[in-house]
Amino acid sequence: MIRENGQVADLLTITSRLIEVLELEIEMLRAMKPREMQALQHDKIVLAAAYESAIRALEGDPVATQTITPAVRDELRAVTEHFHRVLAANERALRATKEATNRLLKHIVTEVEKQQRGPGTYGPAKIAATPASPVQRRSVSVTLDQRL
């Protein structure tokens, strides 16, 4: 990695570190390790803020941007493109995890509601009706005879 401009060097370092954190988060999302992800959140927030600050500082200094050599400009472009690809992959992984969690929660809620309704009964019109209030269920013991 070529380092000649302090602001560009900082931006490259911050972006590279942010890429590492996002890739690690993607791995943890895929492995379903949400507790381990919590440790990354502080680093992710700090690095994202540092990235924004470094971009603003570089954009606000036209002399610095004009003095970037073609080799450093190419490196910066490559790192930025990689960052955007990883950022998009991270967003997709977060959305997929959120969607899977929402579906699981909806399924659990549906099953709990079914269990709380209790068995349906037939009324005079021979239409199945469910009780208006949740039915208290009694525990039932079951023993299975497994002898042949």
mmCIF file of C-alpha atoms in Angstrom:
data_model
loop_
_atom_site.group_PDB
_atom_site.id
_atom_site.type_symbol
_atom_site.label_atom_id
_atom_site.label_comp_id
_atom_site.label_asym_id
_atom_site.label_seq_id
_atom_site.Cartn_x
_atom_site.Cartn_y
_atom_site.Cartn_z
ATOM 1 C CA MET A 1 0.000 0.000 0.000
ATOM 2 C CA ILE A 2 1.460 3.333 -1.053
ATOM 3 C CA ARG A 3 1.365 6.078 1.594
ATOM 4 C CA GLU A 4 2.274 9.614 0.614
ATOM 5 C CA ASN A 5 -0.663 11.799 1.702
ATOM 6 C CA GLY A 6 -1.657 11.684 5.372
ATOM 7 C CA GLN A 7 -5.371 12.208 4.731
ATOM 8 C CA VAL A 8 -5.473 9.552 2.025
ATOM 9 C CA ALA A 9 -3.458 7.175 4.193
ATOM 10 C CA ASP A 10 -5.920 7.668 7.046
ATOM 11 C CA LEU A 11 -8.864 7.087 4.721
ATOM 12 C CA LEU A 12 -7.309 3.902 3.347
ATOM 13 C CA THR A 13 -6.597 2.595 6.853
ATOM 14 C CA ILE A 14 -10.076 3.412 8.143
ATOM 15 C CA THR A 15 -11.767 1.940 5.067
ATOM 16 C CA SER A 16 -9.716 -1.255 5.255
ATOM 17 C CA ARG A 17 -10.529 -1.691 8.943
ATOM 18 C CA LEU A 18 -14.221 -1.009 8.296
ATOM 19 C CA ILE A 19 -14.187 -3.659 5.544
ATOM 20 C CA GLU A 20 -12.725 -6.174 8.024
ATOM 21 C CA VAL A 21 -15.425 -5.416 10.604
ATOM 22 C CA LEU A 22 -18.236 -5.685 8.038
ATOM 23 C CA GLU A 23 -16.893 -8.984 6.692
ATOM 24 C CA LEU A 24 -16.633 -10.356 10.218
ATOM 25 C CA GLU A 25 -20.201 -9.255 10.900
ATOM 26 C CA ILE A 26 -21.383 -11.052 7.748
ATOM 27 C CA GLU A 27 -19.676 -14.238 8.930
ATOM 28 C CA MET A 28 -21.347 -13.932 12.334
ATOM 29 C CA LEU A 29 -24.746 -13.315 10.736
ATOM 30 C CA ARG A 30 -24.385 -16.421 8.610
ATOM 31 C CA ALA A 31 -23.260 -18.434 11.648
ATOM 32 C CA MET A 32 -26.214 -17.045 13.648
ATOM 33 C CA LYS A 33 -24.014 -15.635 16.422
ATOM 34 C CA PRO A 34 -25.818 -12.425 17.384
ATOM 35 C CA ARG A 35 -24.192 -12.124 20.814
ATOM 36 C CA GLU A 36 -20.724 -12.112 19.307
ATOM 37 C CA MET A 37 -21.863 -9.415 16.878
ATOM 38 C CA GLN A 38 -22.575 -7.062 19.769
ATOM 39 C CA ALA A 39 -18.838 -6.746 20.405
ATOM 40 C CA LEU A 40 -18.390 -5.416 16.855
ATOM 41 C CA GLN A 41 -21.038 -2.709 17.064
ATOM 42 C CA HIS A 42 -18.868 -0.197 18.911
ATOM 43 C CA ASP A 43 -16.007 -0.619 16.418
ATOM 44 C CA LYS A 44 -18.431 -0.402 13.512
ATOM 45 C CA ILE A 45 -19.964 2.856 14.781
ATOM 46 C CA VAL A 46 -16.587 4.444 15.532
ATOM 47 C CA LEU A 47 -15.130 3.407 12.169
ATOM 48 C CA ALA A 48 -18.194 4.596 10.241
ATOM 49 C CA ALA A 49 -17.948 8.007 11.920
ATOM 50 C CA ALA A 50 -14.200 8.144 11.236
ATOM 51 C CA TYR A 51 -14.829 7.181 7.602
ATOM 52 C CA GLU A 52 -17.356 9.997 7.147
ATOM 53 C CA SER A 53 -14.994 12.460 8.790
ATOM 54 C CA ALA A 54 -12.055 11.367 6.619
ATOM 55 C CA ILE A 55 -14.141 11.652 3.443
ATOM 56 C CA ARG A 56 -15.333 15.135 4.410
ATOM 57 C CA ALA A 57 -11.788 16.235 5.259
ATOM 58 C CA LEU A 58 -10.438 14.975 1.943
ATOM 59 C CA GLU A 59 -13.295 16.511 -0.040
ATOM 60 C CA GLY A 60 -12.791 19.812 1.777
ATOM 61 C CA ASP A 61 -9.100 19.970 0.855
ATOM 62 C CA PRO A 62 -8.768 20.404 -2.921
ATOM 63 C CA VAL A 63 -4.986 20.636 -2.677
ATOM 64 C CA ALA A 64 -4.809 17.176 -1.089
ATOM 65 C CA THR A 65 -6.978 15.627 -3.778
ATOM 66 C CA GLN A 66 -4.952 17.244 -6.547
ATOM 67 C CA THR A 67 -1.665 15.936 -5.197
ATOM 68 C CA ILE A 68 -2.731 12.294 -5.076
ATOM 69 C CA THR A 69 -0.560 10.279 -7.426
ATOM 70 C CA PRO A 70 -2.193 7.981 -9.983
ATOM 71 C CA ALA A 71 -0.994 4.892 -8.077
ATOM 72 C CA VAL A 72 -2.552 6.092 -4.804
ATOM 73 C CA ARG A 73 -5.699 7.174 -6.639
ATOM 74 C CA ASP A 74 -5.990 3.650 -8.108
ATOM 75 C CA GLU A 75 -5.477 2.115 -4.663
ATOM 76 C CA LEU A 76 -8.092 4.424 -3.169
ATOM 77 C CA ARG A 77 -10.537 3.565 -5.957
ATOM 78 C CA ALA A 78 -9.970 -0.187 -5.498
ATOM 79 C CA VAL A 79 -10.402 -0.022 -1.709
ATOM 80 C CA THR A 80 -13.524 2.134 -2.067
ATOM 81 C CA GLU A 81 -15.073 -0.255 -4.608
ATOM 82 C CA HIS A 82 -14.306 -3.200 -2.326
ATOM 83 C CA PHE A 83 -15.841 -1.301 0.588
ATOM 84 C CA HIS A 84 -19.053 -0.661 -1.363
ATOM 85 C CA ARG A 85 -19.317 -4.354 -2.353
ATOM 86 C CA VAL A 86 -18.825 -5.484 1.263
ATOM 87 C CA LEU A 87 -21.243 -2.828 2.509
ATOM 88 C CA ALA A 88 -23.921 -4.081 0.088
ATOM 89 C CA ALA A 89 -23.275 -7.703 1.123
ATOM 90 C CA ASN A 90 -23.520 -6.678 4.788
ATOM 91 C CA GLU A 91 -26.834 -4.947 4.165
ATOM 92 C CA ARG A 92 -28.201 -8.031 2.357
ATOM 93 C CA ALA A 93 -27.091 -10.285 5.223
ATOM 94 C CA LEU A 94 -28.690 -7.992 7.806
ATOM 95 C CA ARG A 95 -31.957 -7.852 5.843
ATOM 96 C CA ALA A 96 -32.017 -11.631 5.372
ATOM 97 C CA THR A 97 -31.397 -12.197 9.069
ATOM 98 C CA LYS A 98 -34.095 -9.708 10.006
ATOM 99 C CA GLU A 99 -36.571 -11.348 7.621
ATOM 100 C CA ALA A 100 -35.791 -14.831 8.946
ATOM 101 C CA THR A 101 -36.203 -13.618 12.521
ATOM 102 C CA ASN A 102 -39.529 -11.956 11.706
ATOM 103 C CA ARG A 103 -40.832 -15.113 10.020
ATOM 104 C CA LEU A 104 -39.786 -17.217 13.002
ATOM 105 C CA LEU A 105 -41.470 -14.839 15.436
ATOM 106 C CA LYS A 106 -44.684 -14.802 13.368
ATOM 107 C CA HIS A 107 -44.691 -18.584 13.327
ATOM 108 C CA ILE A 108 -44.217 -18.734 17.102
ATOM 109 C CA VAL A 109 -47.003 -16.193 17.673
ATOM 110 C CA THR A 110 -49.349 -18.145 15.388
ATOM 111 C CA GLU A 111 -48.638 -21.399 17.221
ATOM 112 C CA VAL A 112 -49.119 -19.791 20.633
ATOM 113 C CA GLU A 113 -52.425 -18.277 19.503
ATOM 114 C CA LYS A 114 -53.595 -21.678 18.220
ATOM 115 C CA GLN A 115 -52.774 -23.281 21.562
ATOM 116 C CA GLN A 116 -54.517 -20.548 23.532
ATOM 117 C CA ARG A 117 -57.722 -20.793 21.512
ATOM 118 C CA GLY A 118 -58.347 -24.341 22.561
ATOM 119 C CA PRO A 119 -60.418 -26.844 20.673
ATOM 120 C CA GLY A 120 -63.260 -25.607 18.511
ATOM 121 C CA THR A 121 -66.800 -26.754 19.344
ATOM 122 C CA TYR A 122 -69.854 -27.164 17.154
ATOM 123 C CA GLY A 123 -72.874 -25.036 17.939
ATOM 124 C CA PRO A 124 -76.536 -25.388 17.004
ATOM 125 C CA ALA A 125 -75.826 -24.264 13.444
ATOM 126 C CA LYS A 126 -73.173 -27.006 13.201
ATOM 127 C CA ILE A 127 -70.515 -24.360 12.631
ATOM 128 C CA ALA A 128 -67.212 -24.713 14.398
ATOM 129 C CA ALA A 129 -66.773 -21.984 16.970
ATOM 130 C CA THR A 130 -63.894 -21.182 19.238
ATOM 131 C CA PRO A 131 -64.383 -19.962 22.775
ATOM 132 C CA ALA A 132 -64.381 -16.179 23.220
ATOM 133 C CA SER A 133 -61.783 -16.360 25.973
ATOM 134 C CA PRO A 134 -58.652 -18.486 26.242
ATOM 135 C CA VAL A 135 -59.282 -21.954 27.640
ATOM 136 C CA GLN A 136 -57.367 -23.060 30.701
ATOM 137 C CA ARG A 137 -55.678 -26.302 29.775
ATOM 138 C CA ARG A 138 -55.014 -29.031 32.268
ATOM 139 C CA SER A 139 -51.813 -31.005 32.195
ATOM 140 C CA VAL A 140 -52.325 -34.539 31.020
ATOM 141 C CA SER A 141 -49.960 -37.411 31.715
ATOM 142 C CA VAL A 142 -49.333 -39.867 28.939
ATOM 143 C CA THR A 143 -47.534 -43.178 29.203
ATOM 144 C CA LEU A 144 -46.591 -45.137 26.137
ATOM 145 C CA ASP A 145 -46.257 -48.895 26.285
ATOM 146 C CA GLN A 146 -43.205 -49.600 24.197
ATOM 147 C CA ARG A 147 -43.231 -53.400 24.685
ATOM 148 C CA LEU A 148 -43.774 -55.617 21.687
#
